[in-house]
Short mmCIF file of C-alpha atoms in Angstrom, two decimals:
data_model
loop_
_atom_site.label_atom_id
_atom_site.label_comp_id
_atom_site.label_asym_id
_atom_site.label_seq_id
_atom_site.Cartn_x
_atom_site.Cartn_y
_atom_site.Cartn_z
CA UNK A 1 69.98 26.56 27.44
CA UNK A 2 72.50 25.90 24.71
CA UNK A 3 72.46 24.79 21.14
CA UNK A 4 73.80 21.37 22.11
CA UNK A 5 70.31 20.24 23.04
CA UNK A 6 69.29 20.04 19.41
CA UNK A 7 71.70 17.31 18.44
CA UNK A 8 70.18 13.94 17.64
CA UNK A 9 72.51 12.04 19.98
CA UNK A 10 74.29 13.09 23.13
CA UNK A 11 78.02 13.49 22.71
CA UNK A 12 78.65 11.83 26.08
CA UNK A 13 76.51 8.78 25.28
CA UNK A 14 78.37 5.48 25.77
CA UNK A 15 79.58 3.86 22.53
CA UNK A 16 77.53 0.99 21.23
CA UNK A 17 79.05 -2.42 21.71
CA UNK A 18 79.90 -4.38 18.61
CA UNK A 19 80.77 -7.96 17.82
CA UNK A 20 79.91 -11.16 19.62
CA UNK A 21 79.36 -9.44 22.96
CA UNK A 22 76.75 -7.17 21.42
CA UNK A 23 74.90 -10.23 20.08
CA UNK A 24 74.77 -11.72 23.57
CA UNK A 25 73.60 -8.41 25.04
CA UNK A 26 70.53 -8.52 22.78
CA UNK A 27 69.73 -12.21 23.43
CA UNK A 28 67.23 -11.57 26.28
CA UNK A 29 65.16 -9.13 24.22
CA UNK A 30 65.27 -11.27 21.08
CA UNK A 31 64.34 -14.38 23.07
CA UNK A 32 61.39 -12.50 24.59
CA UNK A 33 60.32 -11.43 21.12
CA UNK A 34 60.62 -14.90 19.58
CA UNK A 35 59.02 -16.85 22.42
CA UNK A 36 55.91 -14.64 22.31
CA UNK A 37 55.68 -14.65 18.52
CA UNK A 38 53.67 -17.82 17.99
CA UNK A 39 51.09 -17.23 20.78
CA UNK A 40 50.42 -13.74 19.41
CA UNK A 41 50.31 -15.06 15.85
CA UNK A 42 47.82 -17.80 16.79
CA UNK A 43 45.58 -15.27 18.55
CA UNK A 44 45.86 -12.99 15.51
CA UNK A 45 44.95 -15.86 13.18
CA UNK A 46 41.95 -16.87 15.29
CA UNK A 47 40.58 -13.35 15.66
CA UNK A 48 41.17 -12.16 12.11
CA UNK A 49 39.97 -15.30 10.35
CA UNK A 50 36.83 -15.49 12.49
CA UNK A 51 35.85 -11.85 11.98
CA UNK A 52 36.90 -11.65 8.33
CA UNK A 53 35.21 -14.83 7.12
CA UNK A 54 32.09 -13.98 9.13
CA UNK A 55 31.94 -10.69 7.29
CA UNK A 56 32.75 -12.36 3.99
CA UNK A 57 29.82 -14.73 4.49
CA UNK A 58 27.50 -11.81 5.04
CA UNK A 59 29.00 -9.52 2.41
CA UNK A 60 25.65 -9.27 0.60
CA UNK A 61 24.06 -8.10 3.83
CA UNK A 62 24.97 -4.75 5.29
CA UNK A 63 26.39 -6.14 8.55
CA UNK A 64 29.02 -8.16 6.65
CA UNK A 65 30.76 -4.96 5.53
CA UNK A 66 31.20 -3.89 9.14
CA UNK A 67 32.73 -7.24 10.07
CA UNK A 68 35.28 -6.97 7.25
CA UNK A 69 36.12 -3.40 8.27
CA UNK A 70 36.50 -4.63 11.84
CA UNK A 71 38.88 -7.34 10.67
CA UNK A 72 40.96 -4.78 8.77
CA UNK A 73 41.21 -2.52 11.79
CA UNK A 74 42.07 -5.51 14.00
CA UNK A 75 44.81 -6.47 11.51
CA UNK A 76 46.14 -2.93 11.76
CA UNK A 77 46.28 -3.33 15.54
CA UNK A 78 48.16 -6.64 15.39
CA UNK A 79 50.55 -5.21 12.79
CA UNK A 80 51.25 -2.16 14.94
CA UNK A 81 51.95 -4.48 17.86
CA UNK A 82 54.47 -6.35 15.68
CA UNK A 83 56.26 -3.08 14.86
CA UNK A 84 56.42 -2.17 18.56
CA UNK A 85 57.74 -5.64 19.47
CA UNK A 86 60.45 -5.46 16.81
CA UNK A 87 61.51 -2.06 18.10
CA UNK A 88 61.59 -3.46 21.64
CA UNK A 89 63.72 -6.37 20.38
CA UNK A 90 66.38 -3.89 19.28
CA UNK A 91 65.60 -3.58 15.58
CA UNK A 92 65.63 -0.15 13.89
CA UNK A 93 62.23 1.52 13.89
CA UNK A 94 60.00 0.83 10.89
CA UNK A 95 58.10 3.85 9.63
CA UNK A 96 54.38 3.01 9.81
CA UNK A 97 51.99 3.95 7.02
CA UNK A 98 50.13 7.24 6.98
CA UNK A 99 46.69 6.13 8.05
CA UNK A 100 45.16 9.61 8.11
CA UNK A 101 44.98 11.05 4.64
CA UNK A 102 44.83 14.77 4.04
CA UNK A 103 41.53 15.97 2.72
CA UNK A 104 38.26 17.57 3.57
CA UNK A 105 35.56 16.30 5.85
CA UNK A 106 34.51 12.73 5.20
CA UNK A 107 31.05 11.31 5.58
CA UNK A 108 30.12 8.21 7.56
CA UNK A 109 30.24 5.72 4.69
CA UNK A 110 33.42 7.17 3.27
CA UNK A 111 35.09 6.78 6.67
CA UNK A 112 33.80 3.22 7.05
CA UNK A 113 34.82 2.14 3.57
CA UNK A 114 38.23 3.90 3.59
CA UNK A 115 40.13 0.70 4.60
CA UNK A 116 38.81 -1.08 1.49
CA UNK A 117 40.79 1.20 -0.83
CA UNK A 118 43.91 1.43 1.36
CA UNK A 119 46.34 -1.29 0.39
CA UNK A 120 48.10 -1.13 3.74
CA UNK A 121 45.07 -2.59 5.53
CA UNK A 122 45.04 -5.61 3.21
CA UNK A 123 48.79 -6.13 3.63
CA UNK A 124 48.35 -6.01 7.40
CA UNK A 125 45.54 -8.56 7.09
CA UNK A 126 47.74 -10.80 4.93
CA UNK A 127 50.52 -10.54 7.49
CA UNK A 128 48.35 -11.24 10.51
CA UNK A 129 46.19 -13.99 9.02
CA UNK A 130 48.58 -15.90 6.73
CA UNK A 131 52.27 -15.03 6.69
CA UNK A 132 53.03 -14.33 10.34
CA UNK A 133 51.33 -17.50 11.69
CA UNK A 134 53.28 -19.69 9.25
CA UNK A 135 56.63 -18.02 9.86
CA UNK A 136 56.04 -17.83 13.61
CA UNK A 137 55.51 -21.57 13.93
CA UNK A 138 58.91 -22.17 12.32
CA UNK A 139 60.80 -19.52 14.28
CA UNK A 140 59.13 -20.44 17.56
CA UNK A 141 59.93 -24.14 17.09
CA UNK A 142 63.57 -23.38 16.24
CA UNK A 143 63.83 -21.05 19.24
CA UNK A 144 62.45 -23.59 21.69
CA UNK A 145 64.44 -26.50 20.25
CA UNK A 146 67.74 -24.60 20.06
CA UNK A 147 67.37 -23.21 23.59
CA UNK A 148 66.42 -26.63 24.95
CA UNK A 149 69.42 -28.37 23.39
CA UNK A 150 71.80 -25.63 24.56
CA UNK A 151 70.55 -25.58 28.15
CA UNK A 152 69.86 -29.30 28.38
CA UNK A 153 73.26 -30.28 27.02
CA UNK A 154 75.13 -27.88 29.28
CA UNK A 155 73.29 -28.97 32.44
CA UNK A 156 72.49 -32.62 31.66
CA UNK A 157 75.42 -33.93 33.68
CA UNK A 158 73.74 -32.41 36.76
CA UNK A 159 70.21 -33.74 36.55
CA UNK A 160 70.41 -36.81 34.30
CA UNK A 161 72.05 -38.87 37.06
CA UNK A 162 68.65 -38.97 38.77
CA UNK A 163 66.96 -40.57 35.74
CA UNK A 164 67.14 -44.43 35.63
CA UNK A 165 68.86 -45.73 32.47
CA UNK A 166 69.02 -49.49 33.21
CA UNK A 167 67.04 -50.55 30.14
CA UNK A 168 68.54 -48.01 27.73
CA UNK A 169 70.22 -49.57 24.70
CA UNK A 170 70.49 -46.52 22.38
CA UNK A 171 73.34 -44.04 22.85
CA UNK A 172 73.52 -41.07 20.53
CA UNK A 173 77.26 -40.63 20.89
CA UNK A 174 77.84 -44.16 19.56
CA UNK A 175 75.78 -43.41 16.46
CA UNK A 176 77.79 -40.24 15.82
CA UNK A 177 81.12 -41.99 16.37
CA UNK A 178 80.14 -44.84 14.02
CA UNK A 179 79.16 -42.27 11.39
CA UNK A 180 82.33 -40.16 11.78
CA UNK A 181 84.73 -43.08 12.35
CA UNK A 182 83.33 -46.19 10.62
CA UNK A 183 84.48 -49.41 12.22
CA UNK A 184 85.84 -47.71 15.32
CA UNK A 185 86.78 -49.80 18.37
CA UNK A 186 86.56 -47.11 21.04
CA UNK A 187 85.92 -48.49 24.48
CA UNK A 188 84.00 -45.76 26.31
CA UNK A 189 81.63 -46.02 29.22
CA UNK A 190 78.22 -45.38 27.59
CA UNK A 191 77.00 -43.02 30.31
CA UNK A 192 80.22 -41.00 30.42
CA UNK A 193 80.39 -40.84 26.62
CA UNK A 194 76.78 -39.70 26.43
CA UNK A 195 77.31 -36.97 29.05
CA UNK A 196 80.44 -35.67 27.30
CA UNK A 197 78.72 -35.73 23.90
CA UNK A 198 75.66 -33.88 25.23
CA UNK A 199 77.85 -31.28 26.94
CA UNK A 200 79.85 -30.62 23.76
CA UNK A 201 76.63 -30.43 21.71
CA UNK A 202 75.02 -28.07 24.25
CA UNK A 203 78.14 -25.88 24.25
CA UNK A 204 78.09 -25.70 20.45
CA UNK A 205 74.39 -24.74 20.44
CA UNK A 206 75.01 -22.18 23.19
CA UNK A 207 77.85 -20.57 21.24
CA UNK A 208 75.69 -20.31 18.10
CA UNK A 209 72.53 -19.29 19.98
CA UNK A 210 72.93 -15.48 19.56
CA UNK A 211 73.46 -15.89 15.81
CA UNK A 212 70.34 -18.04 15.53
CA UNK A 213 68.24 -15.59 17.55
CA UNK A 214 69.50 -12.68 15.49
CA UNK A 215 68.73 -14.48 12.23
CA UNK A 216 65.20 -15.41 13.30
CA UNK A 217 64.52 -11.85 14.48
CA UNK A 218 65.88 -10.45 11.22
CA UNK A 219 63.51 -12.73 9.31
CA UNK A 220 60.53 -11.19 11.10
CA UNK A 221 62.04 -7.72 10.61
CA UNK A 222 62.42 -8.19 6.84
CA UNK A 223 58.86 -9.44 6.50
CA UNK A 224 57.51 -6.56 8.59
CA UNK A 225 59.42 -3.98 6.57
CA UNK A 226 57.98 -5.35 3.35
CA UNK A 227 54.37 -5.67 4.54
CA UNK A 228 53.90 -3.31 7.48
CA UNK A 229 56.12 -0.35 6.63
CA UNK A 230 55.24 2.75 4.66
CA UNK A 231 55.87 2.93 0.94
CA UNK A 232 58.55 5.07 -0.64
CA UNK A 233 55.88 6.97 -2.55
CA UNK A 234 54.39 8.06 0.79
CA UNK A 235 57.76 9.35 1.97
CA UNK A 236 58.08 11.33 -1.25
CA UNK A 237 54.56 12.66 -0.76
CA UNK A 238 55.45 13.85 2.75
CA UNK A 239 58.64 15.46 1.48
CA UNK A 240 56.77 17.27 -1.28
CA UNK A 241 54.22 18.53 1.25
CA UNK A 242 57.03 19.75 3.53
CA UNK A 243 58.75 21.49 0.65
CA UNK A 244 55.48 23.15 -0.35
CA UNK A 245 54.91 24.28 3.24
CA UNK A 246 58.48 25.57 3.49
CA UNK A 247 58.15 27.44 0.22
CA UNK A 248 54.86 28.94 1.37
CA UNK A 249 56.39 29.98 4.69
CA UNK A 250 59.35 31.56 2.89
CA UNK A 251 57.05 33.47 0.52
CA UNK A 252 54.95 34.70 3.44
CA UNK A 253 58.07 35.75 5.37
CA UNK A 254 59.44 37.67 2.38
CA UNK A 255 56.04 39.28 1.75
CA UNK A 256 55.79 40.31 5.40
CA UNK A 257 59.32 41.74 5.27
CA UNK A 258 58.54 43.76 2.14
CA UNK A 259 55.30 45.06 3.66
CA UNK A 260 57.07 46.04 6.85
CA UNK A 261 59.83 47.78 4.88
CA UNK A 262 57.21 49.62 2.82
CA UNK A 263 55.38 50.69 5.98
CA UNK A 264 58.60 51.83 7.66
CA UNK A 265 59.64 53.88 4.63
CA UNK A 266 56.18 55.44 4.40
CA UNK A 267 56.00 56.29 8.10
CA UNK A 268 59.60 57.47 8.44
CA UNK A 269 61.85 58.69 5.63
CA UNK A 270 59.00 59.52 3.26
CA UNK A 271 57.35 61.85 5.77
CA UNK A 272 60.68 63.51 6.55
CA UNK A 273 61.43 64.01 2.85
CA UNK A 274 58.00 65.61 2.35
CA UNK A 275 58.70 67.99 5.22
CA UNK A 276 62.19 68.66 3.82
CA UNK A 277 60.64 69.56 0.46
CA UNK A 278 58.24 71.96 2.17
CA UNK A 279 61.09 73.53 4.17
CA UNK A 280 63.15 74.03 1.01
CA UNK A 281 60.19 75.72 -0.67
CA UNK A 282 59.79 78.02 2.35
CA UNK A 283 63.53 78.82 2.29
CA UNK A 284 63.28 79.72 -1.40
CA UNK A 285 60.45 82.17 -0.66
CA UNK A 286 62.19 83.82 2.31
CA UNK A 287 65.74 83.83 1.02
CA UNK A 288 65.60 87.42 -0.33
CA UNK A 289 63.13 89.17 1.99
CA UNK A 290 63.98 87.42 5.31
CA UNK A 291 67.51 85.90 5.29
CA UNK A 292 67.52 85.23 9.04
CA UNK A 293 64.37 83.15 8.90
CA UNK A 294 65.75 81.34 5.83
CA UNK A 295 68.94 80.55 7.77
CA UNK A 296 66.92 79.01 10.61
CA UNK A 297 64.94 76.93 8.13
CA UNK A 298 68.21 75.77 6.56
CA UNK A 299 69.37 74.46 9.93
CA UNK A 300 66.09 72.61 10.40
CA UNK A 301 66.34 71.20 6.88
CA UNK A 302 69.88 70.00 7.58
CA UNK A 303 68.62 68.23 10.71
CA UNK A 304 65.79 66.68 8.72
CA UNK A 305 68.23 65.41 6.09
CA UNK A 306 70.52 63.93 8.77
CA UNK A 307 67.62 62.17 10.54
CA UNK A 308 66.33 60.86 7.22
CA UNK A 309 69.76 59.49 6.39
CA UNK A 310 69.95 57.81 9.80
CA UNK A 311 66.58 56.16 9.29
CA UNK A 312 67.54 54.96 5.81
CA UNK A 313 70.74 53.48 7.23
CA UNK A 314 68.72 51.70 9.91
CA UNK A 315 66.31 50.32 7.31
CA UNK A 316 69.17 49.23 5.07
CA UNK A 317 70.28 46.80 7.75
CA UNK A 318 67.49 44.56 6.52
CA UNK A 319 69.55 44.03 3.35
CA UNK A 320 72.81 42.14 3.09
CA UNK A 321 75.62 44.63 3.76
CA UNK A 322 78.62 44.78 1.42
CA UNK A 323 80.87 43.59 4.24
CA UNK A 324 79.04 40.23 4.19
CA UNK A 325 79.91 39.68 0.54
CA UNK A 326 83.42 41.10 0.80
CA UNK A 327 84.72 39.68 4.10
CA UNK A 328 82.37 36.84 5.04
CA UNK A 329 79.80 35.99 7.69
CA UNK A 330 82.08 36.11 10.74
CA UNK A 331 83.26 39.69 10.08
CA UNK A 332 79.71 40.79 9.18
CA UNK A 333 78.41 39.47 12.50
CA UNK A 334 81.20 41.26 14.36
CA UNK A 335 80.23 44.48 12.58
CA UNK A 336 76.58 43.85 13.44
CA UNK A 337 77.47 43.42 17.11
CA UNK A 338 79.51 46.65 17.18
CA UNK A 339 76.46 48.66 16.06
CA UNK A 340 74.34 47.32 18.91
CA UNK A 341 73.67 49.77 21.78
CA UNK A 342 73.88 46.80 24.18
CA UNK A 343 77.28 45.06 24.55
CA UNK A 344 77.32 41.86 22.48
CA UNK A 345 79.78 38.98 22.88
CA UNK A 346 80.26 37.19 19.56
CA UNK A 347 81.39 33.56 19.18
CA UNK A 348 81.65 32.19 15.64
CA UNK A 349 82.82 28.67 14.85
CA UNK A 350 82.17 27.65 11.24
CA UNK A 351 84.58 24.65 11.21
CA UNK A 352 86.15 25.77 7.91
CA UNK A 353 82.85 24.99 6.14
CA UNK A 354 82.06 27.00 3.03
CA UNK A 355 78.47 28.21 3.38
CA UNK A 356 76.22 28.91 0.39
CA UNK A 357 75.54 32.61 -0.14
CA UNK A 358 71.76 32.31 0.58
CA UNK A 359 72.51 30.60 3.91
CA UNK A 360 75.03 33.29 4.89
CA UNK A 361 72.55 36.03 4.00
CA UNK A 362 69.69 34.41 5.94
CA UNK A 363 71.89 33.71 8.97
CA UNK A 364 72.90 37.38 8.98
CA UNK A 365 69.23 38.45 8.80
CA UNK A 366 68.30 36.05 11.61
CA UNK A 367 71.11 37.28 13.85
CA UNK A 368 70.21 40.92 13.11
CA UNK A 369 66.54 40.31 13.95
CA UNK A 370 67.36 38.47 17.18
CA UNK A 371 69.77 41.19 18.30
CA UNK A 372 67.21 43.87 17.46
CA UNK A 373 64.52 42.11 19.50
CA UNK A 374 66.87 41.67 22.45
CA UNK A 375 67.89 45.32 22.29
CA UNK A 376 64.37 46.75 22.01
CA UNK A 377 62.30 44.47 24.22
CA UNK A 378 64.50 42.48 26.61
CA UNK A 379 65.86 45.39 28.71
CA UNK A 380 69.13 43.46 28.77
CA UNK A 381 72.56 44.74 29.77
CA UNK A 382 74.52 42.00 27.96
CA UNK A 383 73.90 39.82 24.93
CA UNK A 384 75.73 36.76 23.67
CA UNK A 385 75.67 35.80 19.97
CA UNK A 386 76.93 32.34 19.12
CA UNK A 387 77.02 30.89 15.60
CA UNK A 388 78.38 27.43 14.79
CA UNK A 389 78.08 24.57 12.35
CA UNK A 390 77.78 20.86 13.04
CA UNK A 391 77.81 17.69 10.97
CA UNK A 392 75.03 15.27 11.95
CA UNK A 393 76.07 12.51 9.54
CA UNK A 394 72.95 11.15 7.86
CA UNK A 395 70.99 14.19 9.10
CA UNK A 396 73.31 16.50 7.10
CA UNK A 397 74.98 19.78 8.05
CA UNK A 398 73.33 22.36 10.31
CA UNK A 399 74.17 25.89 11.32
CA UNK A 400 73.01 27.10 14.74
CA UNK A 401 72.40 30.74 15.66
CA UNK A 402 71.93 31.37 19.39
CA UNK A 403 71.23 34.75 20.99
CA UNK A 404 71.16 34.81 24.79
CA UNK A 405 70.42 37.89 26.90
CA UNK A 406 70.07 38.60 30.61
CA UNK A 407 66.87 40.58 30.17
CA UNK A 408 63.41 40.24 31.65
CA UNK A 409 62.33 37.20 29.60
CA UNK A 410 58.80 36.38 28.50
CA UNK A 411 59.56 36.31 24.76
CA UNK A 412 57.18 34.32 22.58
CA UNK A 413 56.30 33.97 18.90
CA UNK A 414 53.07 36.00 18.98
CA UNK A 415 51.38 36.13 15.54
CA UNK A 416 52.04 39.39 13.79
CA UNK A 417 55.18 40.21 15.79
CA UNK A 418 58.90 39.90 15.08
CA UNK A 419 59.55 36.39 16.40
CA UNK A 420 56.56 34.97 14.50
CA UNK A 421 57.91 36.39 11.25
CA UNK A 422 61.35 35.07 12.11
CA UNK A 423 59.87 31.64 12.76
CA UNK A 424 58.29 31.72 9.29
CA UNK A 425 61.65 32.65 7.76
CA UNK A 426 63.41 29.79 9.54
CA UNK A 427 60.72 27.28 8.59
CA UNK A 428 61.02 28.52 5.03
CA UNK A 429 64.63 27.35 5.21
CA UNK A 430 63.43 23.95 6.48
CA UNK A 431 64.85 24.76 9.91
CA UNK A 432 63.36 25.34 13.34
CA UNK A 433 63.27 28.13 15.90
CA UNK A 434 63.69 27.31 19.60
CA UNK A 435 62.58 29.83 22.25
CA UNK A 436 63.46 29.48 25.92
CA UNK A 437 62.38 32.63 27.73
CA UNK A 438 60.98 32.15 31.23
CA UNK A 439 59.55 35.16 33.04
CA UNK A 440 62.40 37.06 34.64
CA UNK A 441 64.92 35.77 32.12
CA UNK A 442 67.36 34.87 30.86
CA UNK A 443 66.24 34.41 27.27
CA UNK A 444 67.83 31.99 24.79
CA UNK A 445 66.57 31.87 21.22
CA UNK A 446 68.13 29.53 18.70
CA UNK A 447 67.62 29.10 14.98
CA UNK A 448 68.76 25.80 13.45
CA UNK A 449 69.03 25.73 9.66
CA UNK A 450 70.15 22.80 7.45
CA UNK A 451 72.49 23.46 4.56
CA UNK A 452 74.62 21.74 1.94
CA UNK A 453 78.24 22.93 2.17
CA UNK A 454 79.95 24.12 -0.95
CA UNK A 455 82.93 22.18 -2.25
CA UNK A 456 86.22 23.77 -1.26
CA UNK A 457 88.30 24.81 -4.30
CA UNK A 458 90.87 22.17 -5.10
CA UNK A 459 88.87 19.27 -3.65
CA UNK A 460 87.23 16.52 -5.62
#
């Protein structure tokens, strides 16, 4: 498993066709959409108007409320079908409204009456009962007429010879010629002139057919986006909720890190320093009356001080090292890999992007945590650390941190353990953690974090 699987589009995907050929490529889907529009709209009009006005007539009786609610839910169904059909016709997806609102438990009547206070239901009803039937009649008629003229004109010379025209005294091509060239004296066989005129007209309609289909489909798309799509205020509400969740996850991750650091200091260096203090007191008492015993205690105290220093150095790896600030993320990761007891292969490709300091610090922490987990729990003999950035266009810039080991596998984000805390840290950065660790290995864990690159000095 590699970090490439997180990209929004495959790099080897074929390029999208553009221009006139692309319009023709979408004609079958757009024709299928347009030709089914009026039948669906008529069914929608019949169902919604019947149920809604039945409920409206009995509004003063309890059952009328249920009919109106049923009409609103039916309108929601027809509107959702319109969004699906537009997507199938090749139009960009329209974000539907948020039908389920966050909140506590709702009673029966509150659930039943919820559509009455949701403006989206009424817009869907307006679309399905009024606007879509009217627009669909126009677009369906234009679709059928334009297709008929294009196909009929192009193929008329084949099948019209079997239709008797002995009593025909009206020729459309003569009317057009008289209008374009008043007083003309062209001597043209009426049948031949009519066939040529119909062929030219059919060819013209056929050439313009993809533009007409695209325009009619766009008309339905614009109407659907205005009536059936979500509101911008809802998108802002979702974004605020995500930011609040991210902030909460970040606070929890930092709190968990501080608690773990406090516990580690209490269980390790603090206990050793207490013992060191007791040893120094014993040395002070025995220094004059038992120098040999004091010398032995001094050796033990020296060992205690060395072990305490080693533990403090290990704990300090949870903080950003000076090398990260002085020489950058790439060198800091190389230094991190050199301290690992398991051989680590490091690949760093930052694409000359200047990372914000908080992103560099968090990426370092993430890499350190992943390497620590692989070293302690994976029983691996080799580890690969890969860090790279990518530009996803509208999706912004992302930095990917992948740690792959050849250990025993089975890693998972169990609550209360290292990967769960790491997942909270990544989500606090509005990123995501991907774990691929089948039993028996290998294990690949990737953290994907969005960021805003800093402007390079000297650029606008």
